[in-house]
Short mmCIF file of C-alpha atoms and ligand atoms in Angstrom, two decimals:
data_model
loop_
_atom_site.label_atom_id
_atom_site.label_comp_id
_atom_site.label_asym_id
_atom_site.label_seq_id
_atom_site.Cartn_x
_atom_site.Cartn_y
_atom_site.Cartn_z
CA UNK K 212 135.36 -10.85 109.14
CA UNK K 213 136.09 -8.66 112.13
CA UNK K 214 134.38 -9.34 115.31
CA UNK K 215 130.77 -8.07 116.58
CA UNK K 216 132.43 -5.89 119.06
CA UNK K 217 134.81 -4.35 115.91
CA UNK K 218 131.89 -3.83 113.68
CA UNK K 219 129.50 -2.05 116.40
CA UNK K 220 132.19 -0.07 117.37
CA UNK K 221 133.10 1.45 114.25
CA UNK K 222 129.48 1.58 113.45
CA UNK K 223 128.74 3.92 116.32
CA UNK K 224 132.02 6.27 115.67
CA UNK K 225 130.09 6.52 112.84
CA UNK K 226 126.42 6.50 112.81
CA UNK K 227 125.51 6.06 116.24
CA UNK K 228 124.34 9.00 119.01
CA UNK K 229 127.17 11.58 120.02
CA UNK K 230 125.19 14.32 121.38
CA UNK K 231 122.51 13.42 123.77
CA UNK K 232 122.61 15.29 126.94
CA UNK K 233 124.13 12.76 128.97
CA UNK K 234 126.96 12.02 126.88
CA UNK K 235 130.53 13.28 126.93
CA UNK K 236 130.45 13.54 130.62
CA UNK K 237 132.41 10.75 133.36
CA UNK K 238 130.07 12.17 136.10
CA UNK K 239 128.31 8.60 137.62
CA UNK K 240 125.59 10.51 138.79
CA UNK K 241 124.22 12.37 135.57
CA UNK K 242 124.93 9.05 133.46
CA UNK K 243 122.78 6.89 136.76
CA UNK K 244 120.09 9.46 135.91
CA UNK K 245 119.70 9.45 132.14
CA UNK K 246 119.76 5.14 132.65
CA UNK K 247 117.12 5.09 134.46
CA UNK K 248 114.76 7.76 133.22
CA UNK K 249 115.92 5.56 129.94
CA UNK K 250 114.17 2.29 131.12
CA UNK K 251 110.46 2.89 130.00
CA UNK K 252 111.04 6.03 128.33
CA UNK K 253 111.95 7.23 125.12
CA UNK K 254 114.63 9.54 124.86
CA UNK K 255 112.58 12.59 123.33
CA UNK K 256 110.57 12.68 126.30
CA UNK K 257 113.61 11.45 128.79
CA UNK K 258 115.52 14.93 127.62
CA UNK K 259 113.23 17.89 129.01
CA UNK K 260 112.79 15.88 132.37
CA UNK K 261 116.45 15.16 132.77
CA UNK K 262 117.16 18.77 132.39
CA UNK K 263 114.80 19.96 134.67
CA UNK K 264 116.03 17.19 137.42
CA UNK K 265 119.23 17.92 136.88
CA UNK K 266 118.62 21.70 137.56
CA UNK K 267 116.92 20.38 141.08
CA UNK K 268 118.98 18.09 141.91
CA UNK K 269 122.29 18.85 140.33
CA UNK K 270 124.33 15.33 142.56
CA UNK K 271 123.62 12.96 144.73
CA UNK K 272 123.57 15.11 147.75
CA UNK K 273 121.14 17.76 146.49
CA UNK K 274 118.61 14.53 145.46
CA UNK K 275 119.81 12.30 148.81
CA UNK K 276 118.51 16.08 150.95
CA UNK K 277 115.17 16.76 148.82
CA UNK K 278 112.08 15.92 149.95
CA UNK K 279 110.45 12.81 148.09
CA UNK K 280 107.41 15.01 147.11
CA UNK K 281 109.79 17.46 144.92
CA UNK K 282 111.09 14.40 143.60
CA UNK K 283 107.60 12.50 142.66
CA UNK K 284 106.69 16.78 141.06
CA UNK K 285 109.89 16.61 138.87
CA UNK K 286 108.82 13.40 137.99
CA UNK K 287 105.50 13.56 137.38
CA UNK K 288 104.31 12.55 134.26
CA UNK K 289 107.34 10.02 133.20
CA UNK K 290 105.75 7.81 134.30
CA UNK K 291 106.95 4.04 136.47
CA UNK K 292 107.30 6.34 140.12
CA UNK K 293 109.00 3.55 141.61
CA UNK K 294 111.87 4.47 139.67
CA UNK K 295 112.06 7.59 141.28
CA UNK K 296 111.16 6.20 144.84
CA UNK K 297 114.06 4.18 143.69
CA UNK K 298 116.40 7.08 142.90
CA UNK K 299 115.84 9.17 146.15
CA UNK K 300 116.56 5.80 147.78
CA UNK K 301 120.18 5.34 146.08
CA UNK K 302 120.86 9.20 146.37
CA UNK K 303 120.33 8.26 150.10
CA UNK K 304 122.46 5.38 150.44
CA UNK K 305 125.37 7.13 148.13
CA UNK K 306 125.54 9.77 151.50
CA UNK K 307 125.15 7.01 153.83
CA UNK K 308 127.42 4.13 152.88
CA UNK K 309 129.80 5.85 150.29
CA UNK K 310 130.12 9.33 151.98
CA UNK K 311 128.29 11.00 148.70
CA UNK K 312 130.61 9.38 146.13
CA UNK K 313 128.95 7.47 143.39
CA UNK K 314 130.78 3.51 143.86
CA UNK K 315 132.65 2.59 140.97
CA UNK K 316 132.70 -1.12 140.32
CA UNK K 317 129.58 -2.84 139.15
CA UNK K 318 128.52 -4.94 142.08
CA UNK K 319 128.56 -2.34 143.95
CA UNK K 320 126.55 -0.04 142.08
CA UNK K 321 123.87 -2.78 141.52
CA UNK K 322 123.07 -2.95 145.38
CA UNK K 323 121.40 0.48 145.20
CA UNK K 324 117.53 0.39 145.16
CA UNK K 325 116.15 0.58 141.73
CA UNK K 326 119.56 -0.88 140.03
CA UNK K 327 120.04 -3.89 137.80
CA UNK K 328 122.85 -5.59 136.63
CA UNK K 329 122.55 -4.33 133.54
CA UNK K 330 122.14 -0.77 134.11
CA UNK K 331 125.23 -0.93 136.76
CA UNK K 332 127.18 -2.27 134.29
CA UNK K 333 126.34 0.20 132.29
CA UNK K 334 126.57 2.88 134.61
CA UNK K 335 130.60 1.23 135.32
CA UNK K 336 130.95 1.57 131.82
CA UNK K 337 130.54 5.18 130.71
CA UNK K 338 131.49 6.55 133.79
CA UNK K 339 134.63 4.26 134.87
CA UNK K 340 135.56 2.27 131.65
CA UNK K 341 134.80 -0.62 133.40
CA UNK K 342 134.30 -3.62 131.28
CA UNK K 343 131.22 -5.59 131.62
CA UNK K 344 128.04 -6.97 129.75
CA UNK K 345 124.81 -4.25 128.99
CA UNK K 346 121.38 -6.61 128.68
CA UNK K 347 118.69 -4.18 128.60
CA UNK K 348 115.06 -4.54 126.32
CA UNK K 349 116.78 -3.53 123.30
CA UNK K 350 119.98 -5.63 123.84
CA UNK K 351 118.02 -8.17 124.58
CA UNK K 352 116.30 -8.30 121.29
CA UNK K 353 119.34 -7.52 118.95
CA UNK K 354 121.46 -11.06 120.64
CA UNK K 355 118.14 -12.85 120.39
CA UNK K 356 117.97 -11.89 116.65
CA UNK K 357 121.61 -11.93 116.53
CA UNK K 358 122.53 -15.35 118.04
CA UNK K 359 119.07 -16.55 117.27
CA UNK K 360 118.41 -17.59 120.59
CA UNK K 361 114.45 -18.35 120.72
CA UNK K 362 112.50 -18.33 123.72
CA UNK K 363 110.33 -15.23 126.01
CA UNK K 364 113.64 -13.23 127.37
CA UNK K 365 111.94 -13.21 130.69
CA UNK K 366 112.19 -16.67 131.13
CA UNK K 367 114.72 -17.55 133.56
CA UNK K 368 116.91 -19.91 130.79
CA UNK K 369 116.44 -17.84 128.03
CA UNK K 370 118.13 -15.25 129.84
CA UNK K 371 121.04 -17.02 130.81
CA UNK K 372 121.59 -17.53 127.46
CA UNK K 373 121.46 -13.99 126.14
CA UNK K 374 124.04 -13.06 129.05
CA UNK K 375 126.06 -15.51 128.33
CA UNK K 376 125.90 -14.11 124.49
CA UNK K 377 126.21 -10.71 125.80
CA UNK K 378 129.59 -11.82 127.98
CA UNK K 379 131.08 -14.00 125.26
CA UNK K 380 131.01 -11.06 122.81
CA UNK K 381 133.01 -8.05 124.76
CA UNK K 382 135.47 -6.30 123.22
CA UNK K 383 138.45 -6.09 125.70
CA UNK K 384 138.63 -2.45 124.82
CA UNK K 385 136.63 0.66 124.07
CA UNK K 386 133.57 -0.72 126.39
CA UNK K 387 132.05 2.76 126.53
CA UNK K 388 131.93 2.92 122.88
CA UNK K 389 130.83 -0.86 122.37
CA UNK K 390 128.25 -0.22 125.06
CA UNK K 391 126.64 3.08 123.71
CA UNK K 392 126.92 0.82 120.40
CA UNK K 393 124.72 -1.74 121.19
CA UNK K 394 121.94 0.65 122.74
CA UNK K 395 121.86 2.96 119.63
CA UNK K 396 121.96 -0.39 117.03
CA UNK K 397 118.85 -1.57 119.50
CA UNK K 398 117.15 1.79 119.54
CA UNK K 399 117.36 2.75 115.96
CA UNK K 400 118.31 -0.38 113.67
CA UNK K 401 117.50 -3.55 115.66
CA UNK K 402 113.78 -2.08 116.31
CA UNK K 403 110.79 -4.13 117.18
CA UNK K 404 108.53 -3.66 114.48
CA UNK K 405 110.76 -3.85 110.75
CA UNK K 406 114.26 -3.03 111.69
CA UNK K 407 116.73 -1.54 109.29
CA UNK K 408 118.88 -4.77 108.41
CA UNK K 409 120.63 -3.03 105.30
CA UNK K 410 121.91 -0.23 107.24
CA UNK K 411 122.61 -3.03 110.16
CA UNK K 412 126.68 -3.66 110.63
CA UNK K 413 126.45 -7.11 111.90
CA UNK K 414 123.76 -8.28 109.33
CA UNK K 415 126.49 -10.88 107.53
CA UNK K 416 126.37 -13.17 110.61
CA UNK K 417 122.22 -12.18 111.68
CA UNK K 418 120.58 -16.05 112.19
CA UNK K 419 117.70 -14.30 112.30
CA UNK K 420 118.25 -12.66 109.26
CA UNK K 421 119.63 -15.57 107.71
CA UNK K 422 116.59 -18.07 108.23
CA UNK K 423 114.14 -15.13 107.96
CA UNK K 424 113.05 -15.00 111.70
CA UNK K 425 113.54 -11.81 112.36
CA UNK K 426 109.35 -11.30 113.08
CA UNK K 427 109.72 -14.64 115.25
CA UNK K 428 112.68 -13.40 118.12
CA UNK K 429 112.51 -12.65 120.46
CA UNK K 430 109.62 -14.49 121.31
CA UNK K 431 106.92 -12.71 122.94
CA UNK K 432 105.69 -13.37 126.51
CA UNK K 433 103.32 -16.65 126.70
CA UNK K 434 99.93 -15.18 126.44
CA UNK K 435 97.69 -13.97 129.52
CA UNK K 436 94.89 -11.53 129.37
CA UNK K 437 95.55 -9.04 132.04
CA UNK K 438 92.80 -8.91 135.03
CA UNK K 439 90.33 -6.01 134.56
CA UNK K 440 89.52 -3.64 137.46
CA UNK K 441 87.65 -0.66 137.85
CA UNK K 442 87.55 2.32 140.34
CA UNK K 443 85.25 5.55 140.60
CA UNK K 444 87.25 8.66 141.54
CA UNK K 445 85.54 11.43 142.51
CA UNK K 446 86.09 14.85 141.52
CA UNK K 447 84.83 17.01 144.36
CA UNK K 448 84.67 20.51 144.03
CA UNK K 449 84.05 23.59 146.10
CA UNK K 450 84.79 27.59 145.74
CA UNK K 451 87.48 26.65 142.59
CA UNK K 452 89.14 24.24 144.15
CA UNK K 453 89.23 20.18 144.06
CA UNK K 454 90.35 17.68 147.16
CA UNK K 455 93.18 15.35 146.57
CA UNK K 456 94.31 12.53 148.29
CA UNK K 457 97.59 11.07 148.91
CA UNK K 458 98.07 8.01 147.69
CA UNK K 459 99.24 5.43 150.42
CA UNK K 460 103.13 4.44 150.56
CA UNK K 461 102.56 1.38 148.91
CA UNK K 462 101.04 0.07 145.92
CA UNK K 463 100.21 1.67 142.59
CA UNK K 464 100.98 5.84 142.19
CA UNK K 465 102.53 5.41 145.98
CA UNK K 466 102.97 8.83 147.38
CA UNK K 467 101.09 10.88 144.65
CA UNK K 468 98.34 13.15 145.16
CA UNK K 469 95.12 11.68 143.61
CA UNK K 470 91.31 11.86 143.97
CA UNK K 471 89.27 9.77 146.48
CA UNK K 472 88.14 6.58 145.47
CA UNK K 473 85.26 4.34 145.61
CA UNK K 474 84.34 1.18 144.81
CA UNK K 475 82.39 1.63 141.53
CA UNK K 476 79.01 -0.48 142.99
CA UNK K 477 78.74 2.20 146.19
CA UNK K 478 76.25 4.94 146.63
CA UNK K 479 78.62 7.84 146.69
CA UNK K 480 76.63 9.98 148.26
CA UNK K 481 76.89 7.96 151.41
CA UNK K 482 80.42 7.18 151.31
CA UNK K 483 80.92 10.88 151.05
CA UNK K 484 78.94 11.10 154.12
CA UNK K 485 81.04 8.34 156.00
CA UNK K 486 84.70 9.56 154.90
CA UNK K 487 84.51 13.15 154.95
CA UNK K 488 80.98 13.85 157.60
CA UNK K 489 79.37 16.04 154.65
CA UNK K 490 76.24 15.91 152.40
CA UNK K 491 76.94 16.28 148.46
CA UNK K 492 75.37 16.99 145.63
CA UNK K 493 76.25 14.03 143.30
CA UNK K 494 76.93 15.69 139.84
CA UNK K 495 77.44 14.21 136.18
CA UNK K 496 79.25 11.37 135.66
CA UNK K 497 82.50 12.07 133.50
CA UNK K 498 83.75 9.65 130.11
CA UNK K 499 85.77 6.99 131.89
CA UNK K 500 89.25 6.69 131.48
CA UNK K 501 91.16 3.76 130.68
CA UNK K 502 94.94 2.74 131.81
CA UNK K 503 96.91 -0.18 131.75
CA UNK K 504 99.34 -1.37 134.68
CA UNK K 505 102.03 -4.21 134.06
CA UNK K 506 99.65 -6.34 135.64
CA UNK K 507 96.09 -5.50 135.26
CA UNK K 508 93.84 -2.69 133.24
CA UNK K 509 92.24 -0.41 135.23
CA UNK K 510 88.86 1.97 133.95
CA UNK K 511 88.41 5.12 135.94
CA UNK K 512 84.81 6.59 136.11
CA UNK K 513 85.19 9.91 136.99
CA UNK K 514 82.60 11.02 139.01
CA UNK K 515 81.81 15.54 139.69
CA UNK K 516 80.54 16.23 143.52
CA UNK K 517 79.52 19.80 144.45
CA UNK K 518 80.16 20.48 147.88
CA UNK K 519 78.81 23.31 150.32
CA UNK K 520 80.10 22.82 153.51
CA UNK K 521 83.45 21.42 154.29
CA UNK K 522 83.56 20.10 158.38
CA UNK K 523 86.57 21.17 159.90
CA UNK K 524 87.05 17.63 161.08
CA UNK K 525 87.68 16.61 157.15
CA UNK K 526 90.53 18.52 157.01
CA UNK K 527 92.95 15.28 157.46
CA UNK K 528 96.68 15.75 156.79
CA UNK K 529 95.89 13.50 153.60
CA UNK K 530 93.93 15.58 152.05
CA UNK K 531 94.51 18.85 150.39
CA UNK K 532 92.33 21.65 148.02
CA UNK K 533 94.20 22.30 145.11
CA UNK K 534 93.19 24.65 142.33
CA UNK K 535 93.01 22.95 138.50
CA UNK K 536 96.01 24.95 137.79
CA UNK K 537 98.04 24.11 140.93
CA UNK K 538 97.14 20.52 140.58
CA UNK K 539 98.49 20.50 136.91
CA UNK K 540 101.71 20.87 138.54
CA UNK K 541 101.44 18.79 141.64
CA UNK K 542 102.51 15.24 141.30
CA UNK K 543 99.47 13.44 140.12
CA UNK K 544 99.36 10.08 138.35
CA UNK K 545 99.50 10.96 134.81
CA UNK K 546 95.82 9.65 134.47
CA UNK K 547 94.73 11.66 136.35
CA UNK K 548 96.43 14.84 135.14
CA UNK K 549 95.07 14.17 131.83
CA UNK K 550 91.16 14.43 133.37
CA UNK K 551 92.34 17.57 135.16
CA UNK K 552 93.43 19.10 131.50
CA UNK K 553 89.97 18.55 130.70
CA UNK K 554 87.63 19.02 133.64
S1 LIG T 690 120.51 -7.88 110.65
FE1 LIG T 690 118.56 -7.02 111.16
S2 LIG T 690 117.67 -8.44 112.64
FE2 LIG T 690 119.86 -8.91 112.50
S3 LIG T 690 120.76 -7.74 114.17
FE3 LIG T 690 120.89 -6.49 112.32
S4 LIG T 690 119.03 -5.21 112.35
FE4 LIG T 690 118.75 -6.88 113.82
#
């Protein structure tokens, strides 16, 4: 039987993904972008917004000199900001330490902000040839099947033992072709929910598929029911336009424009009084809104306010009047956005 690294490499010649926008190009910086607009994202959506950013912010340079707000704009919407926090961080650092050159070997690469081990190695891969082992979501699942190595792939040993997988099975050639490999098996055949195991070029040798486990690996996270939190927001309105808040430049939607908040229990009336030194006429109360963080759920209770009279001394560099239309394509958190589609 030929090796893993044979099969998946003729498999993707074959079957796998040749035409994606990123592909068929050596340049560091457009394959740095596509990798990590990849990480939460599917690639449908990834492909509009890596045009668009690309258009922007066409290398390093051009991202490393841009504001962060025309960043968090093109970004807005995607999704996981820190990643492009993150990004305008590296583009920075490329200028400063590597005089606006992406660095080429792997360990390098992964002491950028917002960089992995994986996706440097990946990154060292396509654009440099450089040989090295890929262990993102999707990789992670098809060695765990694969190998049948059991255990939540977070966990610190159960890791180890998928890189170690990962390592043991390089091909010592064709890495960009191996690599793109196992991301396309993972993405299309090696799915989550009922992968395609006929259509699957390592299948002979699949322990999963072998003792019928493939429901079982990887095993999911140990069970914890995510802390509930809620927030009222409040949509305050006056001659066709709405106030917005920047977020602060820390914690969750850092940097975006949102809408004040309040602690759901306080008479908003008053706290409108206290923040911004105006009275308000405290309108309907809007159908909450639910999202879910990594680490907690949050329910947002939107909340209209009329105002009359705005008092000059509310006019804090924080806060700006945007128009629904002008705030549909300001950098809001995507919750948000979606209330101001329908406000
Ligand atoms: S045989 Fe099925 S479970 Fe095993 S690696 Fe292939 S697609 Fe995944």
């Amino acid at each position: 039987m030929k090796s893993f690294a044979a099969r998946l490499i003729a498999w993707q010649r074959k079957h796998g993904r040749h035409d994606l926008p990123w592909q068929g190009t050596r340049d560091a910086y457009r394959i740095w972008l596509s990798e990590i607009m990849l990480q939460q994202t599917q690639v449908a959506t990834v492909i509009p917004y890596y045009n668009r950013f690309l258009a922007s912010f066409p290398d390093a340079r051009a991202l490393a000199a841009a504001p962060l707000e025309r960043v968090l704009e093109h970004w807005s919407g995607l999704g996981y900001y820190r990643r492009a926090h993150h990004l305008h961080a590296a583009a920075q650092a490329i200028v400063e330490r590597h005089g606006g050159a992406f660095p080429r070997d792997a360990q390098t690469i992964a002491m950028l902000p917002g960089i992995g081990r994986s996706t440097a190695a990946a990154i060292a891969a396509f654009a440099f040839g450089a040989r090295g082992a890929i262990l993102d979501g999707n990789v992670r699942r098809l060695l765990a099947r694969h190998r049948g190595i059991a255990g939540f792939p977070g966990d610190r040993k159960v890791e180890a033992k998928l890189w170690a997988a990962a390592e043991s099975l390089l091909p010592e050639r064709d890495i960009e072709a191996y690599t793109q490999a196992l991301m396309d098996l993972g993405a299309t055949i090696c799915t989550r929910a009922s992968p395609c195991c006929e259509k699957c070029p390592v299948a002979t040798d699949c322990v999963a598929r072998r003792d019928d486990r493939i429901a079982e690996l990887p095993s999911p996270r140990p069970r914890k029911t995510l802390p509930q939190r809620a927030v009222r927001v409040l949509l305050i309105e006056r001659a066709g336009a709405i106030l917005f808040e920047r977020r602060p430049a820390v914690g969750i939607w850092s940097g975006l424009w949102s809408l004040p908040e309040i602690d759901v229990g306080a008479d908003v009336a008053r706290q409108c009084k206290a923040r911004f030194a105006t009275d308000v006429v405290v309108g309907e109360e809007l159908s909450p809104i639910e999202h879910g963080f990594t680490h907690f759920r949050l329910t947002i209770l939107p909340q209209r306010i009329a105002v009359r009279k705005w008092p000059p001394r509310a006019e804090a560099p924080g806060l700006v009047w945007l128009t629904r239309d002008d705030a549909l394509s300001a950098a809001l958190p995507a919750p948000i956005k979606a209330l101001m589609r329908r406000v």
